[in-house]
Structures are given as C-alpha cells and as structure tokens.
PDB file of C-alpha atoms in Angstrom:
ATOM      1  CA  UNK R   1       0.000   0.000   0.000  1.00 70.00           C
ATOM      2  CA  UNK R   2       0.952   3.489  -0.698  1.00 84.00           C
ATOM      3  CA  UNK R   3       2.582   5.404   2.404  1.00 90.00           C
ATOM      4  CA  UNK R   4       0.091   8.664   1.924  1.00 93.00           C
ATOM      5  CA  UNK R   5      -2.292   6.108   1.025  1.00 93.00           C
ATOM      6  CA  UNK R   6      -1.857   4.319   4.353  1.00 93.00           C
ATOM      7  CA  UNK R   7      -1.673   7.858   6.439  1.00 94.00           C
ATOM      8  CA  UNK R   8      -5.064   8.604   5.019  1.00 95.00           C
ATOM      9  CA  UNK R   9      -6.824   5.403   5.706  1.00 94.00           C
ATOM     10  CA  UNK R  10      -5.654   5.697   9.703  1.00 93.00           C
ATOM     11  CA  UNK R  11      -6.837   9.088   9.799  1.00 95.00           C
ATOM     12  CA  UNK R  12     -10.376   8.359   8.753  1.00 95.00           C
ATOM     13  CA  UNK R  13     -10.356   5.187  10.790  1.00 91.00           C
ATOM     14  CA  UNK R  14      -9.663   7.066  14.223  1.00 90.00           C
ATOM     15  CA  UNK R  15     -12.567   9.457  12.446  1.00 93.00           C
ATOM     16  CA  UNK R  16     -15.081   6.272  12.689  1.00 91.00           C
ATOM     17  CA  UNK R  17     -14.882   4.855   9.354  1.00 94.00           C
ATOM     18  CA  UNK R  18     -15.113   1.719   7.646  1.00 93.00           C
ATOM     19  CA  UNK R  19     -11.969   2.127   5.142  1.00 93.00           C
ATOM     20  CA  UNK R  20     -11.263   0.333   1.779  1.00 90.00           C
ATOM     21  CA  UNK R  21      -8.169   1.493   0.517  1.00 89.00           C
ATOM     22  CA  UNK R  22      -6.761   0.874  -3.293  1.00 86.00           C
ATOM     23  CA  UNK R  23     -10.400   0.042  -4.216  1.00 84.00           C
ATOM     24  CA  UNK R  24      -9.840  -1.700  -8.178  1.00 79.00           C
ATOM     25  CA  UNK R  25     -12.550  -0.914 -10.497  1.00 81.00           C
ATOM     26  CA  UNK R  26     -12.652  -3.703 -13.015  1.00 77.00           C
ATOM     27  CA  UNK R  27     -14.735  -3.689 -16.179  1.00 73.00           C
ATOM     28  CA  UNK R  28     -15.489  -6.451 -18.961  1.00 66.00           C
ATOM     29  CA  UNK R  29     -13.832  -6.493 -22.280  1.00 69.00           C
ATOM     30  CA  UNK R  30     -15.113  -8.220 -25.962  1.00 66.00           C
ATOM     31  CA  UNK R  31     -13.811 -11.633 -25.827  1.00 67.00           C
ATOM     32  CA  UNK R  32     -15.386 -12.186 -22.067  1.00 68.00           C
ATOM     33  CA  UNK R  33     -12.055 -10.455 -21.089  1.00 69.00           C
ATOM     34  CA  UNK R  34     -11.622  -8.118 -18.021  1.00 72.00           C
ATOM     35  CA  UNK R  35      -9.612  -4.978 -17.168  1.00 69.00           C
ATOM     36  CA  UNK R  36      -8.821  -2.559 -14.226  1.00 71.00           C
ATOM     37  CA  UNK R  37      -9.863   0.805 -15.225  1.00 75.00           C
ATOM     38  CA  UNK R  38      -8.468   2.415 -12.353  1.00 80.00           C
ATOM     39  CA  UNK R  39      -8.054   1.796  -8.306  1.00 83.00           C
ATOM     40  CA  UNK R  40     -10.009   4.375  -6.456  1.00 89.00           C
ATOM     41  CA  UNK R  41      -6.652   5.651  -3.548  1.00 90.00           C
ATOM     42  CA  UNK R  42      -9.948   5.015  -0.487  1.00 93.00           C
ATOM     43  CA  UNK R  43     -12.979   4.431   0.330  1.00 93.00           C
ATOM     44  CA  UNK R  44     -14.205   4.978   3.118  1.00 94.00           C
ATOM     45  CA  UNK R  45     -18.100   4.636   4.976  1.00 93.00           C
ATOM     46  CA  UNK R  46     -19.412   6.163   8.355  1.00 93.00           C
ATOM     47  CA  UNK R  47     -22.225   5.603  10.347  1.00 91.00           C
ATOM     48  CA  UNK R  48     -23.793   8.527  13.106  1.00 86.00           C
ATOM     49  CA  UNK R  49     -21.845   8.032  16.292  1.00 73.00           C
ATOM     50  CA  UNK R  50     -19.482   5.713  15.279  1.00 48.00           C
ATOM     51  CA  UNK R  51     -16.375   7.892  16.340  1.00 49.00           C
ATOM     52  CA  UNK R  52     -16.840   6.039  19.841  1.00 48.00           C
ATOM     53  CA  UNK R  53     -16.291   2.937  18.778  1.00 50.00           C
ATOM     54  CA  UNK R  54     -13.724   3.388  16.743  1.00 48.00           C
ATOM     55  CA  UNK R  55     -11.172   4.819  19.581  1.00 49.00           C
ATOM     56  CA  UNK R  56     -12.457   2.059  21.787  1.00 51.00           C
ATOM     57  CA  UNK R  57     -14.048   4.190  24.077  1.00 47.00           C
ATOM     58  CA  UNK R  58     -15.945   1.434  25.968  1.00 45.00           C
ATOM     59  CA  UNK R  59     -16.225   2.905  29.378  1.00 48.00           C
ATOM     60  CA  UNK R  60     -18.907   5.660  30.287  1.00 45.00           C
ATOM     61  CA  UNK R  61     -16.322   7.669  32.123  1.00 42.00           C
ATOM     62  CA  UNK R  62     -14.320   7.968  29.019  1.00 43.00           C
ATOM     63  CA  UNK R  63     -14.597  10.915  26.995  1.00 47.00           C
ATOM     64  CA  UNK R  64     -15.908  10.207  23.341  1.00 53.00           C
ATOM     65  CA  UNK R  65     -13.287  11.039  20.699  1.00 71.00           C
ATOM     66  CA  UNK R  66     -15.013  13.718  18.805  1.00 82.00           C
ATOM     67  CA  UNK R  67     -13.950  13.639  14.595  1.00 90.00           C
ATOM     68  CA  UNK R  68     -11.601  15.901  13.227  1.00 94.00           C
ATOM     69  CA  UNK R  69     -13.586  19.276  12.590  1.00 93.00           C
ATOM     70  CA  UNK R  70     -11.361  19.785   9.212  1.00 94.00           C
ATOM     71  CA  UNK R  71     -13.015  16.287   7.994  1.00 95.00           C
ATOM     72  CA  UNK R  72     -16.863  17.986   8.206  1.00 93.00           C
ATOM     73  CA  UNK R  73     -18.397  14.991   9.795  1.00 93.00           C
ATOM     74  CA  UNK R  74     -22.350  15.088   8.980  1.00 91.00           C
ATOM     75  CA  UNK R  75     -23.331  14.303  12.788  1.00 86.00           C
ATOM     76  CA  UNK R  76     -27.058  12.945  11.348  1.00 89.00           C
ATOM     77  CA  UNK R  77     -26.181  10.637   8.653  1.00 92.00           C
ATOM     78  CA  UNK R  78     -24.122   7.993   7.009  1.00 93.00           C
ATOM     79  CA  UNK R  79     -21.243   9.752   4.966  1.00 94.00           C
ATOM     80  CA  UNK R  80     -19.950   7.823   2.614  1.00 94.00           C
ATOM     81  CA  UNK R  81     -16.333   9.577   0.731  1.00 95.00           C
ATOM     82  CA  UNK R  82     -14.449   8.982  -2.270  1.00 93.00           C
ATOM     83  CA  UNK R  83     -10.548   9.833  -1.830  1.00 93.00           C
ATOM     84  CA  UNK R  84      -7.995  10.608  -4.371  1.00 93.00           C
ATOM     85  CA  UNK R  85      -4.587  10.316  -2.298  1.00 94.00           C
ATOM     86  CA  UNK R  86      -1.152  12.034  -3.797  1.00 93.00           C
ATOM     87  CA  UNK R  87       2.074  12.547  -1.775  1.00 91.00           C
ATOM     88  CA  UNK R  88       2.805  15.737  -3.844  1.00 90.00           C
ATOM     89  CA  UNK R  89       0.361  18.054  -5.122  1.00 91.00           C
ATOM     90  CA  UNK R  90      -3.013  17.856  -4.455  1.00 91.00           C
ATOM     91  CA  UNK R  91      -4.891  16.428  -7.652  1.00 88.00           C
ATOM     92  CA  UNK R  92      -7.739  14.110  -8.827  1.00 87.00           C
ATOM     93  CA  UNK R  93      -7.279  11.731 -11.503  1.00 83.00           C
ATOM     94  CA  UNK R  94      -9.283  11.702 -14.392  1.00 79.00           C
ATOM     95  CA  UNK R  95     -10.062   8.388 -14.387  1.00 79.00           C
ATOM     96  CA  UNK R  96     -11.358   8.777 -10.851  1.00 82.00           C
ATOM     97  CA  UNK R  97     -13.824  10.956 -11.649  1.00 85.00           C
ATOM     98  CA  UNK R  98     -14.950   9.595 -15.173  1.00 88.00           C
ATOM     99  CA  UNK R  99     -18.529   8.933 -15.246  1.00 88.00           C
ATOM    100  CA  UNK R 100     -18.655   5.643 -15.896  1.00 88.00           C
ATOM    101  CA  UNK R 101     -16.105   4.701 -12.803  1.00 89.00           C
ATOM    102  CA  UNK R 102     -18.325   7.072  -9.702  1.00 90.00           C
ATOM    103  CA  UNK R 103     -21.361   4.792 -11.520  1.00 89.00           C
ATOM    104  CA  UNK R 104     -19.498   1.637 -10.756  1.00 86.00           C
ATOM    105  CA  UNK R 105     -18.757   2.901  -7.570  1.00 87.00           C
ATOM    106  CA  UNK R 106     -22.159   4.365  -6.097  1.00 87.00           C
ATOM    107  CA  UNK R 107     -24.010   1.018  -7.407  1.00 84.00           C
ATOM    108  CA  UNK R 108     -21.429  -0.229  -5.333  1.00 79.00           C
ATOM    109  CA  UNK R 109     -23.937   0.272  -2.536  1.00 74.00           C
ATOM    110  CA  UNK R 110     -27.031  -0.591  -4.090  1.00 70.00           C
ATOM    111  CA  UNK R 111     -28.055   2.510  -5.918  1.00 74.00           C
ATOM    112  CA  UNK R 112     -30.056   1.831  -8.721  1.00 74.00           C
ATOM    113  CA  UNK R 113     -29.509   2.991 -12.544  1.00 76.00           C
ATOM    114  CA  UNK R 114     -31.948   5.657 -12.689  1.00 78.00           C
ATOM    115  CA  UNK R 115     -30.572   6.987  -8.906  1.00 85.00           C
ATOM    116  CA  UNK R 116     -27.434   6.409  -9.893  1.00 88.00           C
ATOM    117  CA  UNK R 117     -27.131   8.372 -12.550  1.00 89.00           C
ATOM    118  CA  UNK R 118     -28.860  11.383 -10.694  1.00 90.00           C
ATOM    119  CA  UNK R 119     -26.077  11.002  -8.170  1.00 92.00           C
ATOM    120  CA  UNK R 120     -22.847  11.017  -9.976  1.00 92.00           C
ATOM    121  CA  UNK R 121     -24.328  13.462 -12.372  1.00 92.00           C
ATOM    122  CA  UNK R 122     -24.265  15.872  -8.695  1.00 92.00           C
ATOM    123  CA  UNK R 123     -21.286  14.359  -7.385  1.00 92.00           C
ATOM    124  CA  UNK R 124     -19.307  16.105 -10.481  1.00 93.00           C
ATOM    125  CA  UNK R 125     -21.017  19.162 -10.076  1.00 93.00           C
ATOM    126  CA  UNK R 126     -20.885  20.147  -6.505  1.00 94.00           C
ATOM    127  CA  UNK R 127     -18.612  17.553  -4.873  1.00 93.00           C
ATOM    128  CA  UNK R 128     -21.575  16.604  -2.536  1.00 94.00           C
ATOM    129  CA  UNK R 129     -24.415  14.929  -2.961  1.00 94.00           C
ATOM    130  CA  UNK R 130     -26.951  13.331  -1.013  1.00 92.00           C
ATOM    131  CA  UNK R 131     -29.042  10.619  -1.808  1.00 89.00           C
ATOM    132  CA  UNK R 132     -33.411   9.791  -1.932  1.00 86.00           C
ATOM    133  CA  UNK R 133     -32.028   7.395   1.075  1.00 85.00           C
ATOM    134  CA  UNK R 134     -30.355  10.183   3.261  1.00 88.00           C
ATOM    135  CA  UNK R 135     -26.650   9.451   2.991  1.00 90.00           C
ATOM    136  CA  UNK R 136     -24.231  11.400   2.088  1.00 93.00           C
ATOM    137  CA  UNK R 137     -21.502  11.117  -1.133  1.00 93.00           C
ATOM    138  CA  UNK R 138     -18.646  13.487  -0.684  1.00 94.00           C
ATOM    139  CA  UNK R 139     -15.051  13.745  -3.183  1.00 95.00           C
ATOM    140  CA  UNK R 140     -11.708  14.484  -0.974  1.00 95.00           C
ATOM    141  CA  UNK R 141      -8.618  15.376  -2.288  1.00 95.00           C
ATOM    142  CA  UNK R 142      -5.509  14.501  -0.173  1.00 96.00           C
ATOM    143  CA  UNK R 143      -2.277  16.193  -0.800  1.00 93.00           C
ATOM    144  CA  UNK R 144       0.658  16.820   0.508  1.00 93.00           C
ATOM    145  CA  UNK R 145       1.036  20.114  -1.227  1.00 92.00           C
ATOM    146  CA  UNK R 146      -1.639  22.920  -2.817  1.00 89.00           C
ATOM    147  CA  UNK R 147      -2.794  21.832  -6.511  1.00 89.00           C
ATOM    148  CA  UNK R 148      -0.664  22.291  -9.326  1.00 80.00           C
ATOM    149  CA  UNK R 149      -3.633  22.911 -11.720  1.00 83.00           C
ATOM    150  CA  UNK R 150      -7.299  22.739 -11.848  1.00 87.00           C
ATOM    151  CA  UNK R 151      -9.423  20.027  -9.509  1.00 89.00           C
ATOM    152  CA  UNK R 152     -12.937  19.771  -9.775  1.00 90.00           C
ATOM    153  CA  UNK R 153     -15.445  20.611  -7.029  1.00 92.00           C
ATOM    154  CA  UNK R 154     -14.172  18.810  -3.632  1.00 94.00           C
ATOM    155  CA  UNK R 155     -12.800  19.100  -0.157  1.00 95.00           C
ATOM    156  CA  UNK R 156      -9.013  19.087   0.109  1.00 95.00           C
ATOM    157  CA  UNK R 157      -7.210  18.224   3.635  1.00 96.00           C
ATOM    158  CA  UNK R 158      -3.585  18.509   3.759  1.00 95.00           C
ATOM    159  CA  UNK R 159      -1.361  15.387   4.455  1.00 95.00           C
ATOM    160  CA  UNK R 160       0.197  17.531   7.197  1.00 95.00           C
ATOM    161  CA  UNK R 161      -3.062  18.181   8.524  1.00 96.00           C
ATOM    162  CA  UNK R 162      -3.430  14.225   8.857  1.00 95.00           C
ATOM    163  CA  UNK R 163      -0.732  14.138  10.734  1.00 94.00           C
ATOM    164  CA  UNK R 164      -0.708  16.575  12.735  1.00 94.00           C
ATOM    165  CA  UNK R 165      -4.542  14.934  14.316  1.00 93.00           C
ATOM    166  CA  UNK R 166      -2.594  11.563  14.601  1.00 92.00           C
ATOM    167  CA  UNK R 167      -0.074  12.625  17.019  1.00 91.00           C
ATOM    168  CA  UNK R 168      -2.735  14.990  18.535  1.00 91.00           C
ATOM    169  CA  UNK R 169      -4.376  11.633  18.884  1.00 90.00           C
ATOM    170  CA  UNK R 170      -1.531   9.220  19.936  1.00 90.00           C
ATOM    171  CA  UNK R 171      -0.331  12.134  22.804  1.00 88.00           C
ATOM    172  CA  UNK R 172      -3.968  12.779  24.073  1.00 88.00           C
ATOM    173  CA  UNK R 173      -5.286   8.921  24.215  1.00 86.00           C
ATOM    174  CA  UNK R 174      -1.938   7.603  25.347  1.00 86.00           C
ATOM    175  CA  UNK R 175      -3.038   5.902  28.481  1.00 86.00           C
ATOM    176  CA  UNK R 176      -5.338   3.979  26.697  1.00 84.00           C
ATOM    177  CA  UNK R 177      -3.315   3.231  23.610  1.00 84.00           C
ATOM    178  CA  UNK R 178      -0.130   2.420  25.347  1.00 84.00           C
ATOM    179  CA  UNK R 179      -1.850  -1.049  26.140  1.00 83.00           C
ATOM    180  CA  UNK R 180      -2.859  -1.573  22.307  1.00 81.00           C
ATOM    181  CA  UNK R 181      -1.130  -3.617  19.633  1.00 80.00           C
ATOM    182  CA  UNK R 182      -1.916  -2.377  16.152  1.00 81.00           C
ATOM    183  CA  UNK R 183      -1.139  -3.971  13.033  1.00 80.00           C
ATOM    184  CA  UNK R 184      -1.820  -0.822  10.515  1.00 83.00           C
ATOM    185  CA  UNK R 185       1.595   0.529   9.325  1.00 84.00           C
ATOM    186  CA  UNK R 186       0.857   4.062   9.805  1.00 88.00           C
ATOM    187  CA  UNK R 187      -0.643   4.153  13.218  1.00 85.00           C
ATOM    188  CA  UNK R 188       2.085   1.406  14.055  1.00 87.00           C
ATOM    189  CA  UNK R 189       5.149   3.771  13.206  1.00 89.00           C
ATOM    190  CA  UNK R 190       3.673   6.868  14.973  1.00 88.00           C
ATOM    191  CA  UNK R 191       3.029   4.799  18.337  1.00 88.00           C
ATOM    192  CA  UNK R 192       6.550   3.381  17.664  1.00 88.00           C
ATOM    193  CA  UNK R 193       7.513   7.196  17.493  1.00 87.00           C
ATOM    194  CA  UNK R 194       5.861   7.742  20.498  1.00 86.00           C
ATOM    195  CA  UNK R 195       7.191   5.057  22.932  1.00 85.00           C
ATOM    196  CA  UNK R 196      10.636   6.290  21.542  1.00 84.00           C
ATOM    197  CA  UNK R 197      10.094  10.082  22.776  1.00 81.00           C
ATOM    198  CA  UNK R 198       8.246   9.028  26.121  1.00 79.00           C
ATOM    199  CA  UNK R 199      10.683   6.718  26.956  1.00 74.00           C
ATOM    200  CA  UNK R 200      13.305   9.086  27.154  1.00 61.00           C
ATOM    201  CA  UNK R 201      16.653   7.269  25.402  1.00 52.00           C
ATOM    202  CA  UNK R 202      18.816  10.354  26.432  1.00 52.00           C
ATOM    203  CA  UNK R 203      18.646   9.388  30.263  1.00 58.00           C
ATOM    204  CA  UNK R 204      20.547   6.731  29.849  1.00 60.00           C
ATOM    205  CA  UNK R 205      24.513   7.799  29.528  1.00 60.00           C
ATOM    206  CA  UNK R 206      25.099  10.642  27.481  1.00 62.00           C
ATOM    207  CA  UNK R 207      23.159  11.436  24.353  1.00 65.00           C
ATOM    208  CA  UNK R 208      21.275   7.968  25.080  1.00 70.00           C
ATOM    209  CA  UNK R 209      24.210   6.117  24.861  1.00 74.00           C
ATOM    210  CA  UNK R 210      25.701   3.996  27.801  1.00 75.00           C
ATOM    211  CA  UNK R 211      28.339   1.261  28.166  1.00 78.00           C
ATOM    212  CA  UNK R 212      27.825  -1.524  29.933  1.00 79.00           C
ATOM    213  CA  UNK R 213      31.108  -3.106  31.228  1.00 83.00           C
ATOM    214  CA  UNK R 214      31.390  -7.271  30.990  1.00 87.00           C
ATOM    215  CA  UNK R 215      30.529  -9.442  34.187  1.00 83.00           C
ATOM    216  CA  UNK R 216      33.089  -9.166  37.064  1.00 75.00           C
ATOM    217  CA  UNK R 217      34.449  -5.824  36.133  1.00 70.00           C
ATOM    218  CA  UNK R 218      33.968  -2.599  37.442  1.00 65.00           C
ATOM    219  CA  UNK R 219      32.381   0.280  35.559  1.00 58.00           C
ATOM    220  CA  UNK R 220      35.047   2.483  33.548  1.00 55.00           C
ATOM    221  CA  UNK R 221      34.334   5.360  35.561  1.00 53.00           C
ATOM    222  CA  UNK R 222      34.584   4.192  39.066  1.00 52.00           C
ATOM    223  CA  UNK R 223      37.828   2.638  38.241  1.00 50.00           C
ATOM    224  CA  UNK R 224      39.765   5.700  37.009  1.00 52.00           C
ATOM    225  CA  UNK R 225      37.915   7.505  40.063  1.00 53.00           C
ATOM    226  CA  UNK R 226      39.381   5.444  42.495  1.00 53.00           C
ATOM    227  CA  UNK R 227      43.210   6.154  40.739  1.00 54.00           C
ATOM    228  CA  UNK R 228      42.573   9.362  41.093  1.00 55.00           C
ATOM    229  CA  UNK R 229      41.440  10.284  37.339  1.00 53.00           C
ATOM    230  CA  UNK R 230      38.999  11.448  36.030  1.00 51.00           C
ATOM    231  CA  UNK R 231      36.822  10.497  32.965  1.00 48.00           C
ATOM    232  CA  UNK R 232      35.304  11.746  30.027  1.00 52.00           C
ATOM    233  CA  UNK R 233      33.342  10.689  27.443  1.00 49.00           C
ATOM    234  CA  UNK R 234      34.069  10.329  23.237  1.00 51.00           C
ATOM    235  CA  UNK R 235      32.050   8.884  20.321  1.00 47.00           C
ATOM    236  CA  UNK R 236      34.141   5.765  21.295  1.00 48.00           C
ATOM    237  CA  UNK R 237      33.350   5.520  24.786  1.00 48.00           C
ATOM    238  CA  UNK R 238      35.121   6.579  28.237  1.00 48.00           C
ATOM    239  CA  UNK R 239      37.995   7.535  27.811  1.00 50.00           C
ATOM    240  CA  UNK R 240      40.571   8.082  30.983  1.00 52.00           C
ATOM    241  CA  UNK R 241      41.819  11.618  31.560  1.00 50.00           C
ATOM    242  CA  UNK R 242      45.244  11.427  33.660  1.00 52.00           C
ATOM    243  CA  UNK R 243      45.973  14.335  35.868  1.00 55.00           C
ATOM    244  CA  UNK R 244      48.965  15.952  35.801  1.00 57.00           C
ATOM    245  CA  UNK R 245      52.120  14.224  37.569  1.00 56.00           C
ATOM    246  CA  UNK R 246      54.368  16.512  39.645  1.00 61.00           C
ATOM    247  CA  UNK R 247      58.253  15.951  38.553  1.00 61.00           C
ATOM    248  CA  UNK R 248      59.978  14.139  41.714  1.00 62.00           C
ATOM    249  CA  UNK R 249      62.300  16.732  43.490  1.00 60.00           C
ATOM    250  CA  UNK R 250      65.871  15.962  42.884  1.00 60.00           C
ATOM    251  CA  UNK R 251      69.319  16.464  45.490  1.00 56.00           C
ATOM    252  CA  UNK R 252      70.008  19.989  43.201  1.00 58.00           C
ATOM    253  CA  UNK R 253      66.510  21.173  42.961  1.00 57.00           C
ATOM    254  CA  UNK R 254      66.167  20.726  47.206  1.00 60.00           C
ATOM    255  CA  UNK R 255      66.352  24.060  49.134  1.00 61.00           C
ATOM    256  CA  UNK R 256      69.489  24.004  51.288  1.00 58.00           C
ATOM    257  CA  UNK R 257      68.690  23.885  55.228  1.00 58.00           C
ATOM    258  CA  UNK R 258      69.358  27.343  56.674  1.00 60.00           C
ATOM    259  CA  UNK R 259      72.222  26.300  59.842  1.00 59.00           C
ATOM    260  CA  UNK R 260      71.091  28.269  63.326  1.00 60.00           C
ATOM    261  CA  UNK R 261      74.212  30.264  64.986  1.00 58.00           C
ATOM    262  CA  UNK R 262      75.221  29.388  68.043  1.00 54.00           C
ATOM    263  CA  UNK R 263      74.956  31.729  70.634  1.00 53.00           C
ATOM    264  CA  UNK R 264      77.230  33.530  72.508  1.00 53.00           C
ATOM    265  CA  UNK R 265      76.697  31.078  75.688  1.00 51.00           C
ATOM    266  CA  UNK R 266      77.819  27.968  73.624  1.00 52.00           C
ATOM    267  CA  UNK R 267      80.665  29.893  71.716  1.00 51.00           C
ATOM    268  CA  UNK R 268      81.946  31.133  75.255  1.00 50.00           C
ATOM    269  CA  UNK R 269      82.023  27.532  76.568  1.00 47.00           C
ATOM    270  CA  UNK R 270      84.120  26.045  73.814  1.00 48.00           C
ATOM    271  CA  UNK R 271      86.517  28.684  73.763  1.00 48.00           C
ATOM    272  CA  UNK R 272      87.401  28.097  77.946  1.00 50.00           C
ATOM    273  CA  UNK R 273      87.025  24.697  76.724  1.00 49.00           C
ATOM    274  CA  UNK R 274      90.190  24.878  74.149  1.00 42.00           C
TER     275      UNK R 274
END
C-alpha cells in the first residue's frame, strides 16, 4: 500500500470509518475479457456516532473522541467519501472521476440505474451529494502540497493536517493506547515514534548512549575515580583523563637547610674549653 495512502486510511479510521483502501474498479472487455480501469486511492463509509467505537471508548467515564472538525463529519447521517490520495500536489485523476467509474462505484452500494445516474451526475457538479435514502456522497482530495492545476469541485485536507490529528491523537489517548497492539503501518510507526520520545533514550549515559562493562568488572568510571582520574566521554566511549604528575624533586633542585648560629653562651664555653 501506498505510504500517503496508508496515512489517510488511519486518519479516517480514528474518524469512525469503515476504510477500503486501493479500491480496483474492473470492467469487462469483448472476448469475455476483463480490465482494471483504475483503483479508487480510499474508500471509506461512516455511520452517526461511530467515532466512539472506533477509539475504543468502551467505558462511560471515558470521553468520546469527537472527529476531526477539518473532515466535516455530517453528525445525522451515514457519509460515505471517495478519496484521491497524492504525496505531492493535491490532484484528482481523471479516471477517478470519469462517469462511468463514480457509476461503478455508487451502485457499489445498491443505488439503482436511474438513482445512480442522478447522483454522480451531482457528485461532479458540486462535490456533494446526497441521496433519496439520506446518505451522504462526498469527493476528498488529499495532498501533501496545494494543486498544481485545476481540480474539480471537492474538499481538500492537507497530508500535514493528517498528521498533525494523529499525534494529537496518539499524545492525548496515550493511556489507553499504550496497552494496544496495532497492526496498521501508519498508526504502528507513529506509536513506535511515540514510545521512543516518552521513553526518554537520552537518560541513559550521554546522548542515550551507555556502556555496559562485561561481568566481574567494574564500571570504567569508578575505576579511574578510584586512581585518582577522572573520565570523560568520546564517540568511542570513556575515555581516561590522567591528571597531571608533579616531577619528583631531585638532590640539586632541594632548598638548602638554613644552619642556626650558636649563641654567645655555647661559643663562650668552647673557647674556655680549648
């Protein structure tokens, strides 16, 4: 799958919908042959209040994940959305929004010909429609950057507006998701980039990097400590820093003893003496 592709389908998942991403559009041939006219990037289907469910909000003292306002949730209905996914520059593909492929698409979930036509016949004017049965058929463009050139009628939400609601999400519902195993790639790598940052990797040693010494020997740093050096560390590791040795004094470099005179007492003594 995609990468933007993927981004987009955990977005409207945490949003509350049921996601089918890479949809294939396939279409009969002469011969009783088959091709793919195109893959629609997602599809994606929401029911009224489903936003609860879908960040596993099962306890009544939990607060309900509300949708992302940017999405434009219809709080009253089923919303039903048709995504064209590009990691550059926003843009629709023609084939995406060729008549015949929104027909296969809408009949998709049991529209009939005559209502079906009606539909896609709105969808290409307006971007929005809604059906005789009350749902709701919306076009989204996702991007990473502003269109190069003309798109039809649609809502366009920024890849960096995706992401920046999935970390929202991750940092706010972390006590809950913490305990979670998830096998979408997407979500996956942002709670992987999440348990990285809260687990703090730089308390360990310096710049998150620490040496452990082998069994039976004593840590670098206590060592040289207990000699009398100090340590420091290197991209290698710790390195001992010797202090400076004072030079041993030697028999010329001594100071010579200062003799005491004797006093007049002793001096007088040894002269009646000789």
């Amino acid at each position: 799958m995609d990468h933007a592709v993927s981004l987009v389908q955990a977005y409207l998942q945490l949003n509350g919908y049921f996601t089918s991403a890479e949809y294939p559009v396939v279409s009969s041939t002469q011969g009783r042959g088959f091709r793919t006219l195109t893959d629609i990037d997602i599809l994606a289907f929401r029911f009224p209040l489903s936003a609860s469910a879908a960040a596993g909000n099962i306890s009544p003292e939990m607060t309900l994940h509300e949708p992302d306002p940017g999405l434009g949730v219809p709080p009253d209905r089923i919303d039903m959305i048709i995504g064209e996914v590009k990691e550059g520059k926003v843009n629709i593909n023609s084939g995406a929004i060729e008549p015949e492929i929104l027909r296969a698409v809408v009949r998709r979930f049991g529209c009939g010909q005559e209502e079906t036509d009606i539909l896609v016949q709105g969808l290409l004017e307006s971007g929005s429609v809604i059906a005789p049965s009350g749902y709701q058929i919306r076009l989204i463009a996702f991007g990473a950057f502003p269109p190069g050139a003309e798109v039809p009628p649609c809502r366009i939400i920024s890849l960096g507006h995706v992401l920046r609601f999935l970390q929202d999400y991750v940092r706010d519902h972390w006590a809950m998701l913490r305990h979670c195993q998830f096998k979408d790639p997407a979500f996956g790598f942002l709670m992987t980039l999440e348990k990285a940052r809260r687990g703090g990797a730089g308390r360990r040693g310096d710049q998150g990097v620490e040496i452990v010494p082998a069994a039976g020997s004593r840590p670098a740093a206590i060592a040289n400590e207990r000699r009398g050096r100090s340590t420091k560390q290197n991209g290698d590791g710790i390195v001992p820093v010797t202090k400076p040795v004072k030079p041993a004094a030697t028999a010329a470099s001594r100071p010579v003893a200062r003799q005491r005179p004797l006093s007049g007492r002793r001096r007088t003594a040894k002269s009646r003496d000789v």
